[in-house]
Amino acid sequence: MTSTNETRAPAVRERRYPSDTTDAEWAVLEPLLPVPACELPMGGRPEKHPRRNVVDAIRYVNDNGIKWRAVPVDFGIPWRTVYGFFQRWRASGDLARIHAELHQMVRVHDGLNPRTVAVILDSQSVKGSETVGQDTRGFDGGKLINGRKRHLAVDMRGMALSVMVTKASPHDSIPARDQLFRLRLTHPELAVAWADSAYGGTLVDWSHSFLGITLKTVPRRKDEDGFAVLAKRWRVERAISWIMRARRNVRDYERLVSHSEAHITWTFITLMVRRLTRPPRPPRTPPHLVEPVETSASKFKPIRLRKQSNAIRLAPAALS
């Protein structure tokens, strides 16, 4: 008979929501989470709630766009505890490390080099809620949006390498310098970047001279009206559509810019974990067929070799 004062491990709840991690996804994500404080040399209090429930609660908030205070009681975790894990993992850099390791794992899973040498840049302006302060929001005159702007850098598979959130007022070429500089520090293997015409001008010479990155612009054709699929740029446009599937990212509700970046990072973490549990993606186009080479003897003509004589020829001047 067990005592009433005996501590019991909290039971793992039943999976109920589409945003919850599956067993295969949790097997990929669990080894990447930071070590609990109680296992560190400095020590700490043992965690009371299962980490799988914590991750599911964070993904639920990100996917459904609810308030932190509205975390369902089904998770069995107070909302302050869920928010505390969200804040600590972001501030300690563990969230960025998990994202970087998953990005390399996805590329290896698809049969690619874990370190990419080409990226595509683009930005997205979103409206800011009343919780966004005046010091971190601006007005985008081109899109007529009052809020913030998200700057993305994705690889050729559409997975983000860098996420940066700024005011919506600056021109794209201004925050792009900071973004390219961060990419150079974290990914020194980068060699080329594609973007729209807003990233042209002096930014092209600056990125090549100071960072060693070749920046190429992919403009729209003048005779095109409406939507058009542009080379290279469609990959980052697709990544932006992936972000908007998570309702927390439809509008910026965060008081801190770092929290806006964290929610976008969690969106890509969810996408990459799901991709790792599926078969590798086949190439978009089949390889070119190689025509069989005829090896019959009649196909080739014999080559005649002229025999050189050993006689020494003298110039006409020498004979006189």
mmCIF file of C-alpha atoms in Angstrom:
data_model
loop_
_atom_site.group_PDB
_atom_site.id
_atom_site.type_symbol
_atom_site.label_atom_id
_atom_site.label_comp_id
_atom_site.label_asym_id
_atom_site.label_seq_id
_atom_site.Cartn_x
_atom_site.Cartn_y
_atom_site.Cartn_z
ATOM 1 C CA MET A 1 0.000 0.000 0.000
ATOM 2 C CA THR A 2 1.496 3.334 -1.039
ATOM 3 C CA SER A 3 1.587 6.303 1.260
ATOM 4 C CA THR A 4 -0.420 9.412 0.451
ATOM 5 C CA ASN A 5 2.725 11.541 0.885
ATOM 6 C CA GLU A 6 4.640 9.553 -1.717
ATOM 7 C CA THR A 7 5.450 11.598 -4.812
ATOM 8 C CA ARG A 8 4.175 10.168 -8.034
ATOM 9 C CA ALA A 9 5.405 10.915 -11.525
ATOM 10 C CA PRO A 10 2.800 12.812 -13.484
ATOM 11 C CA ALA A 11 1.078 10.658 -16.055
ATOM 12 C CA VAL A 12 1.411 11.552 -19.703
ATOM 13 C CA ARG A 13 -1.923 12.776 -20.966
ATOM 14 C CA GLU A 14 -3.686 11.361 -23.970
ATOM 15 C CA ARG A 15 -2.945 13.000 -27.293
ATOM 16 C CA ARG A 16 -5.968 15.074 -28.263
ATOM 17 C CA TYR A 17 -5.034 18.011 -30.503
ATOM 18 C CA PRO A 18 -3.688 18.024 -34.073
ATOM 19 C CA SER A 19 -0.765 20.193 -32.944
ATOM 20 C CA ASP A 20 0.466 17.560 -30.463
ATOM 21 C CA THR A 21 3.678 15.688 -31.144
ATOM 22 C CA THR A 22 3.462 12.114 -32.311
ATOM 23 C CA ASP A 23 5.682 9.383 -30.897
ATOM 24 C CA ALA A 24 7.964 9.611 -33.920
ATOM 25 C CA GLU A 25 8.219 13.403 -33.664
ATOM 26 C CA TRP A 26 8.952 13.270 -29.948
ATOM 27 C CA ALA A 27 11.723 10.731 -30.554
ATOM 28 C CA VAL A 28 13.400 13.298 -32.812
ATOM 29 C CA LEU A 29 12.790 16.369 -30.648
ATOM 30 C CA GLU A 30 13.424 15.023 -27.145
ATOM 31 C CA PRO A 31 17.238 14.521 -27.473
ATOM 32 C CA LEU A 32 17.606 18.128 -28.683
ATOM 33 C CA LEU A 33 15.951 19.735 -25.644
ATOM 34 C CA PRO A 34 18.226 21.289 -23.012
ATOM 35 C CA VAL A 35 19.301 19.231 -20.015
ATOM 36 C CA PRO A 36 17.060 19.747 -16.955
ATOM 37 C CA ALA A 37 18.500 21.945 -14.237
ATOM 38 C CA CYS A 38 18.422 19.113 -11.702
ATOM 39 C CA GLU A 39 20.957 17.183 -13.807
ATOM 40 C CA LEU A 40 23.437 20.059 -14.087
ATOM 41 C CA PRO A 41 26.436 20.409 -11.719
ATOM 42 C CA MET A 42 24.940 23.565 -10.191
ATOM 43 C CA GLY A 43 21.774 21.664 -9.345
ATOM 44 C CA GLY A 44 18.147 22.678 -9.385
ATOM 45 C CA ARG A 45 14.622 21.615 -8.614
ATOM 46 C CA PRO A 46 13.328 18.552 -10.506
ATOM 47 C CA GLU A 47 10.782 19.402 -13.158
ATOM 48 C CA LYS A 48 7.225 18.676 -12.094
ATOM 49 C CA HIS A 49 5.552 18.402 -15.481
ATOM 50 C CA PRO A 50 6.500 16.152 -18.424
ATOM 51 C CA ARG A 51 8.368 18.011 -21.115
ATOM 52 C CA ARG A 52 6.256 16.489 -23.837
ATOM 53 C CA ASN A 53 3.215 18.218 -22.366
ATOM 54 C CA VAL A 54 5.155 21.473 -22.201
ATOM 55 C CA VAL A 55 6.147 21.239 -25.875
ATOM 56 C CA ASP A 56 2.597 20.320 -26.865
ATOM 57 C CA ALA A 57 1.228 23.318 -24.961
ATOM 58 C CA ILE A 58 3.674 25.699 -26.679
ATOM 59 C CA ARG A 59 2.792 24.258 -30.078
ATOM 60 C CA TYR A 60 -0.909 24.558 -29.255
ATOM 61 C CA VAL A 61 -0.536 28.269 -28.485
ATOM 62 C CA ASN A 62 1.487 28.805 -31.640
ATOM 63 C CA ASP A 63 -0.829 26.823 -33.916
ATOM 64 C CA ASN A 64 -4.188 28.098 -32.611
ATOM 65 C CA GLY A 65 -3.215 31.688 -31.807
ATOM 66 C CA ILE A 66 -4.671 31.749 -28.304
ATOM 67 C CA LYS A 67 -3.558 33.789 -25.307
ATOM 68 C CA TRP A 68 -1.117 32.294 -22.846
ATOM 69 C CA ARG A 69 -3.766 32.492 -20.151
ATOM 70 C CA ALA A 70 -6.089 30.405 -22.328
ATOM 71 C CA VAL A 71 -3.894 27.281 -22.337
ATOM 72 C CA PRO A 72 -6.340 24.355 -21.915
ATOM 73 C CA VAL A 73 -6.355 22.533 -18.608
ATOM 74 C CA ASP A 74 -6.047 19.273 -20.548
ATOM 75 C CA PHE A 75 -2.277 19.735 -20.566
ATOM 76 C CA GLY A 76 -2.221 19.721 -16.758
ATOM 77 C CA ILE A 77 0.282 22.605 -16.657
ATOM 78 C CA PRO A 78 -0.316 26.182 -15.426
ATOM 79 C CA TRP A 79 -0.007 28.728 -18.191
ATOM 80 C CA ARG A 80 2.761 30.555 -16.316
ATOM 81 C CA THR A 81 4.847 27.388 -16.377
ATOM 82 C CA VAL A 82 4.350 26.972 -20.133
ATOM 83 C CA TYR A 83 5.259 30.602 -20.739
ATOM 84 C CA GLY A 84 8.278 30.216 -18.450
ATOM 85 C CA PHE A 85 9.684 27.374 -20.559
ATOM 86 C CA PHE A 86 8.989 29.359 -23.735
ATOM 87 C CA GLN A 87 10.867 32.366 -22.352
ATOM 88 C CA ARG A 88 13.820 30.493 -20.840
ATOM 89 C CA TRP A 89 14.536 28.371 -23.909
ATOM 90 C CA ARG A 90 14.478 31.475 -26.073
ATOM 91 C CA ALA A 91 16.675 33.586 -23.776
ATOM 92 C CA SER A 92 19.248 30.832 -23.236
ATOM 93 C CA GLY A 93 19.732 30.268 -26.979
ATOM 94 C CA ASP A 94 18.493 26.677 -26.807
ATOM 95 C CA LEU A 95 15.656 27.437 -29.211
ATOM 96 C CA ALA A 96 18.078 28.742 -31.845
ATOM 97 C CA ARG A 97 20.337 25.713 -31.315
ATOM 98 C CA ILE A 98 17.435 23.279 -31.740
ATOM 99 C CA HIS A 99 16.406 25.058 -34.931
ATOM 100 C CA ALA A 100 19.938 24.941 -36.353
ATOM 101 C CA GLU A 101 20.411 21.249 -35.572
ATOM 102 C CA LEU A 102 17.032 20.327 -37.050
ATOM 103 C CA HIS A 103 17.863 22.292 -40.194
ATOM 104 C CA GLN A 104 20.999 20.251 -40.752
ATOM 105 C CA MET A 105 19.135 17.018 -40.002
ATOM 106 C CA VAL A 106 16.460 17.850 -42.588
ATOM 107 C CA ARG A 107 19.044 18.514 -45.292
ATOM 108 C CA VAL A 108 20.840 15.249 -44.539
ATOM 109 C CA HIS A 109 17.461 13.485 -44.534
ATOM 110 C CA ASP A 110 16.783 14.823 -48.044
ATOM 111 C CA GLY A 111 20.207 13.728 -49.271
ATOM 112 C CA LEU A 112 21.780 17.202 -49.308
ATOM 113 C CA ASN A 113 24.845 18.761 -47.765
ATOM 114 C CA PRO A 114 24.053 19.823 -44.173
ATOM 115 C CA ARG A 115 25.527 23.277 -44.852
ATOM 116 C CA THR A 116 23.866 25.282 -47.591
ATOM 117 C CA VAL A 117 25.724 27.777 -49.784
ATOM 118 C CA ALA A 118 22.685 29.557 -51.299
ATOM 119 C CA VAL A 119 19.787 31.401 -49.658
ATOM 120 C CA ILE A 120 16.746 33.398 -50.766
ATOM 121 C CA LEU A 121 15.773 36.614 -48.961
ATOM 122 C CA ASP A 122 12.394 38.264 -48.601
ATOM 123 C CA SER A 123 10.275 40.183 -46.090
ATOM 124 C CA GLN A 124 6.661 40.231 -44.950
ATOM 125 C CA SER A 125 4.791 43.102 -43.278
ATOM 126 C CA VAL A 126 2.080 42.185 -40.761
ATOM 127 C CA LYS A 127 -0.266 44.296 -38.693
ATOM 128 C CA GLY A 128 0.622 44.853 -35.074
ATOM 129 C CA SER A 129 -1.874 44.408 -32.266
ATOM 130 C CA GLU A 130 -2.458 46.990 -29.540
ATOM 131 C CA THR A 131 0.069 45.108 -27.409
ATOM 132 C CA VAL A 132 2.890 46.127 -29.782
ATOM 133 C CA GLY A 133 4.562 49.292 -28.489
ATOM 134 C CA GLN A 134 5.252 52.366 -30.575
ATOM 135 C CA ASP A 135 9.006 51.903 -30.231
ATOM 136 C CA THR A 136 8.929 48.551 -32.087
ATOM 137 C CA ARG A 137 6.315 49.254 -34.768
ATOM 138 C CA GLY A 138 6.213 51.353 -37.924
ATOM 139 C CA PHE A 139 4.201 52.094 -41.049
ATOM 140 C CA ASP A 140 4.993 50.364 -44.321
ATOM 141 C CA GLY A 141 4.077 52.859 -47.030
ATOM 142 C CA GLY A 142 4.229 50.304 -49.816
ATOM 143 C CA LYS A 143 1.888 47.771 -48.189
ATOM 144 C CA LEU A 144 -0.054 50.350 -46.109
ATOM 145 C CA ILE A 145 0.461 48.272 -42.965
ATOM 146 C CA ASN A 146 1.105 49.579 -39.465
ATOM 147 C CA GLY A 147 3.058 46.955 -37.574
ATOM 148 C CA ARG A 148 6.236 44.943 -37.947
ATOM 149 C CA LYS A 149 8.209 43.359 -40.752
ATOM 150 C CA ARG A 150 9.609 39.837 -40.834
ATOM 151 C CA HIS A 151 12.839 39.203 -42.715
ATOM 152 C CA LEU A 152 13.445 35.603 -43.790
ATOM 153 C CA ALA A 153 16.398 33.797 -45.288
ATOM 154 C CA VAL A 154 15.594 30.278 -46.497
ATOM 155 C CA ASP A 155 17.536 27.585 -48.288
ATOM 156 C CA MET A 156 16.549 25.921 -51.551
ATOM 157 C CA ARG A 157 14.158 23.614 -49.673
ATOM 158 C CA GLY A 158 12.310 26.522 -48.067
ATOM 159 C CA MET A 159 13.586 25.922 -44.525
ATOM 160 C CA ALA A 160 14.539 29.106 -42.701
ATOM 161 C CA LEU A 161 18.134 29.804 -41.746
ATOM 162 C CA SER A 162 17.512 33.219 -40.222
ATOM 163 C CA VAL A 163 14.434 35.001 -38.846
ATOM 164 C CA MET A 164 14.581 38.686 -37.946
ATOM 165 C CA VAL A 165 11.695 40.994 -36.952
ATOM 166 C CA THR A 166 11.957 44.793 -37.181
ATOM 167 C CA LYS A 167 9.724 47.809 -37.588
ATOM 168 C CA ALA A 168 7.701 47.895 -40.789
ATOM 169 C CA SER A 169 8.880 51.385 -41.735
ATOM 170 C CA PRO A 170 12.537 50.867 -42.882
ATOM 171 C CA HIS A 171 13.280 49.923 -46.477
ATOM 172 C CA ASP A 172 14.170 46.258 -46.983
ATOM 173 C CA SER A 173 17.755 47.074 -47.915
ATOM 174 C CA ILE A 174 18.455 48.644 -44.495
ATOM 175 C CA PRO A 175 17.685 45.664 -42.196
ATOM 176 C CA ALA A 176 19.111 43.355 -44.863
ATOM 177 C CA ARG A 177 22.636 44.483 -43.952
ATOM 178 C CA ASP A 178 22.153 43.291 -40.390
ATOM 179 C CA GLN A 179 20.557 40.081 -41.607
ATOM 180 C CA LEU A 180 23.350 39.301 -44.060
ATOM 181 C CA PHE A 181 25.956 40.064 -41.411
ATOM 182 C CA ARG A 182 24.309 37.603 -39.016
ATOM 183 C CA LEU A 183 24.181 34.996 -41.771
ATOM 184 C CA ARG A 184 27.876 35.452 -42.459
ATOM 185 C CA LEU A 185 28.684 34.877 -38.765
ATOM 186 C CA THR A 186 26.486 31.803 -38.317
ATOM 187 C CA HIS A 187 26.906 30.333 -41.810
ATOM 188 C CA PRO A 188 30.381 31.198 -43.139
ATOM 189 C CA GLU A 189 29.897 28.840 -46.083
ATOM 190 C CA LEU A 190 27.284 31.077 -47.758
ATOM 191 C CA ALA A 191 28.279 32.218 -51.228
ATOM 192 C CA VAL A 192 25.181 33.477 -53.056
ATOM 193 C CA ALA A 193 21.813 35.007 -52.135
ATOM 194 C CA TRP A 194 18.767 35.787 -54.276
ATOM 195 C CA ALA A 195 16.208 38.494 -53.538
ATOM 196 C CA ASP A 196 13.790 40.899 -55.213
ATOM 197 C CA SER A 197 14.682 44.285 -56.650
ATOM 198 C CA ALA A 198 14.213 45.994 -53.251
ATOM 199 C CA TYR A 199 17.527 44.448 -52.168
ATOM 200 C CA GLY A 200 19.432 45.869 -55.130
ATOM 201 C CA GLY A 201 21.489 49.033 -55.439
ATOM 202 C CA THR A 202 24.369 49.641 -53.062
ATOM 203 C CA LEU A 203 23.506 46.531 -51.026
ATOM 204 C CA VAL A 204 24.822 44.324 -53.839
ATOM 205 C CA ASP A 205 28.271 45.948 -53.784
ATOM 206 C CA TRP A 206 28.333 46.092 -49.977
ATOM 207 C CA SER A 207 27.537 42.392 -49.515
ATOM 208 C CA HIS A 208 30.176 41.399 -52.064
ATOM 209 C CA SER A 209 32.903 43.715 -50.740
ATOM 210 C CA PHE A 210 32.464 43.303 -46.971
ATOM 211 C CA LEU A 211 30.843 39.874 -46.617
ATOM 212 C CA GLY A 212 31.946 37.994 -49.729
ATOM 213 C CA ILE A 213 28.325 37.098 -50.596
ATOM 214 C CA THR A 214 27.103 37.457 -54.164
ATOM 215 C CA LEU A 215 23.658 39.059 -54.010
ATOM 216 C CA LYS A 216 21.530 38.611 -57.131
ATOM 217 C CA THR A 217 18.154 40.230 -57.745
ATOM 218 C CA VAL A 218 15.287 38.449 -59.502
ATOM 219 C CA PRO A 219 12.956 41.230 -60.738
ATOM 220 C CA ARG A 220 9.505 40.825 -62.183
ATOM 221 C CA ARG A 221 8.970 41.257 -65.893
ATOM 222 C CA LYS A 222 7.327 44.507 -66.876
ATOM 223 C CA ASP A 223 4.642 42.790 -68.949
ATOM 224 C CA GLU A 224 3.469 40.599 -66.039
ATOM 225 C CA ASP A 225 0.256 41.527 -64.226
ATOM 226 C CA GLY A 226 -0.928 39.919 -61.008
ATOM 227 C CA PHE A 227 0.619 36.838 -59.468
ATOM 228 C CA ALA A 228 3.558 35.224 -61.231
ATOM 229 C CA VAL A 229 5.917 32.452 -60.164
ATOM 230 C CA LEU A 230 9.440 33.858 -60.177
ATOM 231 C CA ALA A 231 12.622 31.833 -60.254
ATOM 232 C CA LYS A 232 14.170 31.196 -56.836
ATOM 233 C CA ARG A 233 11.854 33.695 -55.141
ATOM 234 C CA TRP A 234 8.881 31.328 -55.075
ATOM 235 C CA ARG A 235 10.659 29.249 -52.438
ATOM 236 C CA VAL A 236 10.687 32.020 -49.857
ATOM 237 C CA GLU A 237 7.129 32.986 -50.783
ATOM 238 C CA ARG A 238 6.090 29.432 -50.013
ATOM 239 C CA ALA A 239 7.907 29.615 -46.667
ATOM 240 C CA ILE A 240 5.928 32.754 -45.793
ATOM 241 C CA SER A 241 2.708 30.859 -46.516
ATOM 242 C CA TRP A 242 3.884 28.129 -44.125
ATOM 243 C CA ILE A 243 4.313 30.739 -41.404
ATOM 244 C CA MET A 244 0.776 32.006 -41.876
ATOM 245 C CA ARG A 245 -0.669 28.547 -41.254
ATOM 246 C CA ALA A 246 0.100 29.064 -37.548
ATOM 247 C CA ARG A 247 -2.557 31.508 -36.374
ATOM 248 C CA ARG A 248 -0.256 33.107 -33.838
ATOM 249 C CA ASN A 249 1.723 34.501 -36.778
ATOM 250 C CA VAL A 250 -1.237 35.962 -38.690
ATOM 251 C CA ARG A 251 -0.857 39.161 -36.656
ATOM 252 C CA ASP A 252 1.930 40.287 -34.348
ATOM 253 C CA TYR A 253 0.684 40.199 -30.750
ATOM 254 C CA GLU A 254 4.046 40.134 -28.953
ATOM 255 C CA ARG A 255 5.338 42.981 -26.827
ATOM 256 C CA LEU A 256 8.931 41.872 -27.424
ATOM 257 C CA VAL A 257 10.474 41.463 -30.864
ATOM 258 C CA SER A 258 12.370 38.410 -29.635
ATOM 259 C CA HIS A 259 9.087 36.666 -28.821
ATOM 260 C CA SER A 260 7.830 37.289 -32.357
ATOM 261 C CA GLU A 261 10.978 35.660 -33.706
ATOM 262 C CA ALA A 262 10.536 32.758 -31.268
ATOM 263 C CA HIS A 263 7.002 31.994 -32.477
ATOM 264 C CA ILE A 264 8.188 31.904 -36.099
ATOM 265 C CA THR A 265 11.062 29.653 -35.047
ATOM 266 C CA TRP A 266 8.642 27.265 -33.331
ATOM 267 C CA THR A 267 6.629 27.132 -36.553
ATOM 268 C CA PHE A 268 9.660 26.017 -38.542
ATOM 269 C CA ILE A 269 10.673 23.564 -35.796
ATOM 270 C CA THR A 270 7.258 21.920 -36.110
ATOM 271 C CA LEU A 271 7.611 21.732 -39.897
ATOM 272 C CA MET A 272 11.101 20.248 -39.766
ATOM 273 C CA VAL A 273 10.242 17.659 -37.112
ATOM 274 C CA ARG A 274 7.285 16.497 -39.179
ATOM 275 C CA ARG A 275 9.435 16.307 -42.284
ATOM 276 C CA LEU A 276 12.005 14.160 -40.493
ATOM 277 C CA THR A 277 9.321 11.577 -39.669
ATOM 278 C CA ARG A 278 8.323 11.202 -43.314
ATOM 279 C CA PRO A 279 10.129 9.582 -46.255
ATOM 280 C CA PRO A 280 12.706 11.780 -48.002
ATOM 281 C CA ARG A 281 11.326 14.151 -50.603
ATOM 282 C CA PRO A 282 12.059 13.066 -54.182
ATOM 283 C CA PRO A 283 13.697 15.560 -56.557
ATOM 284 C CA ARG A 284 11.320 17.954 -58.321
ATOM 285 C CA THR A 285 12.455 16.868 -61.785
ATOM 286 C CA PRO A 286 13.582 13.380 -62.818
ATOM 287 C CA PRO A 287 17.201 13.022 -63.878
ATOM 288 C CA HIS A 288 17.963 13.354 -67.555
ATOM 289 C CA LEU A 289 17.888 10.075 -69.450
ATOM 290 C CA VAL A 290 21.245 8.976 -70.759
ATOM 291 C CA GLU A 291 21.141 7.726 -74.341
ATOM 292 C CA PRO A 292 22.800 4.333 -74.798
ATOM 293 C CA VAL A 293 26.135 4.516 -76.563
ATOM 294 C CA GLU A 294 26.584 2.219 -79.541
ATOM 295 C CA THR A 295 29.741 0.212 -79.144
ATOM 296 C CA SER A 296 29.664 -1.668 -82.448
ATOM 297 C CA ALA A 297 32.825 -1.643 -84.510
ATOM 298 C CA SER A 298 31.011 -0.239 -87.563
ATOM 299 C CA LYS A 299 30.102 2.903 -85.649
ATOM 300 C CA PHE A 300 33.656 4.212 -85.578
ATOM 301 C CA LYS A 301 35.947 4.884 -88.527
ATOM 302 C CA PRO A 302 39.551 3.741 -88.361
ATOM 303 C CA ILE A 303 42.160 6.443 -87.945
ATOM 304 C CA ARG A 304 45.180 6.348 -90.281
ATOM 305 C CA LEU A 305 48.507 7.259 -88.788
ATOM 306 C CA ARG A 306 51.133 8.628 -91.168
ATOM 307 C CA LYS A 307 54.536 7.172 -90.504
ATOM 308 C CA GLN A 308 57.272 9.710 -90.006
ATOM 309 C CA SER A 309 60.496 9.179 -91.942
ATOM 310 C CA ASN A 310 63.844 9.294 -90.172
ATOM 311 C CA ALA A 311 65.510 11.351 -92.934
ATOM 312 C CA ILE A 312 66.784 14.786 -92.026
ATOM 313 C CA ARG A 313 65.603 17.569 -94.304
ATOM 314 C CA LEU A 314 67.946 20.482 -94.917
ATOM 315 C CA ALA A 315 66.895 24.005 -95.701
ATOM 316 C CA PRO A 316 67.495 25.245 -99.296
ATOM 317 C CA ALA A 317 70.180 27.650 -98.079
ATOM 318 C CA ALA A 318 72.192 24.783 -96.655
ATOM 319 C CA LEU A 319 72.187 22.870 -99.972
ATOM 320 C CA SER A 320 73.790 25.675 -102.005
#
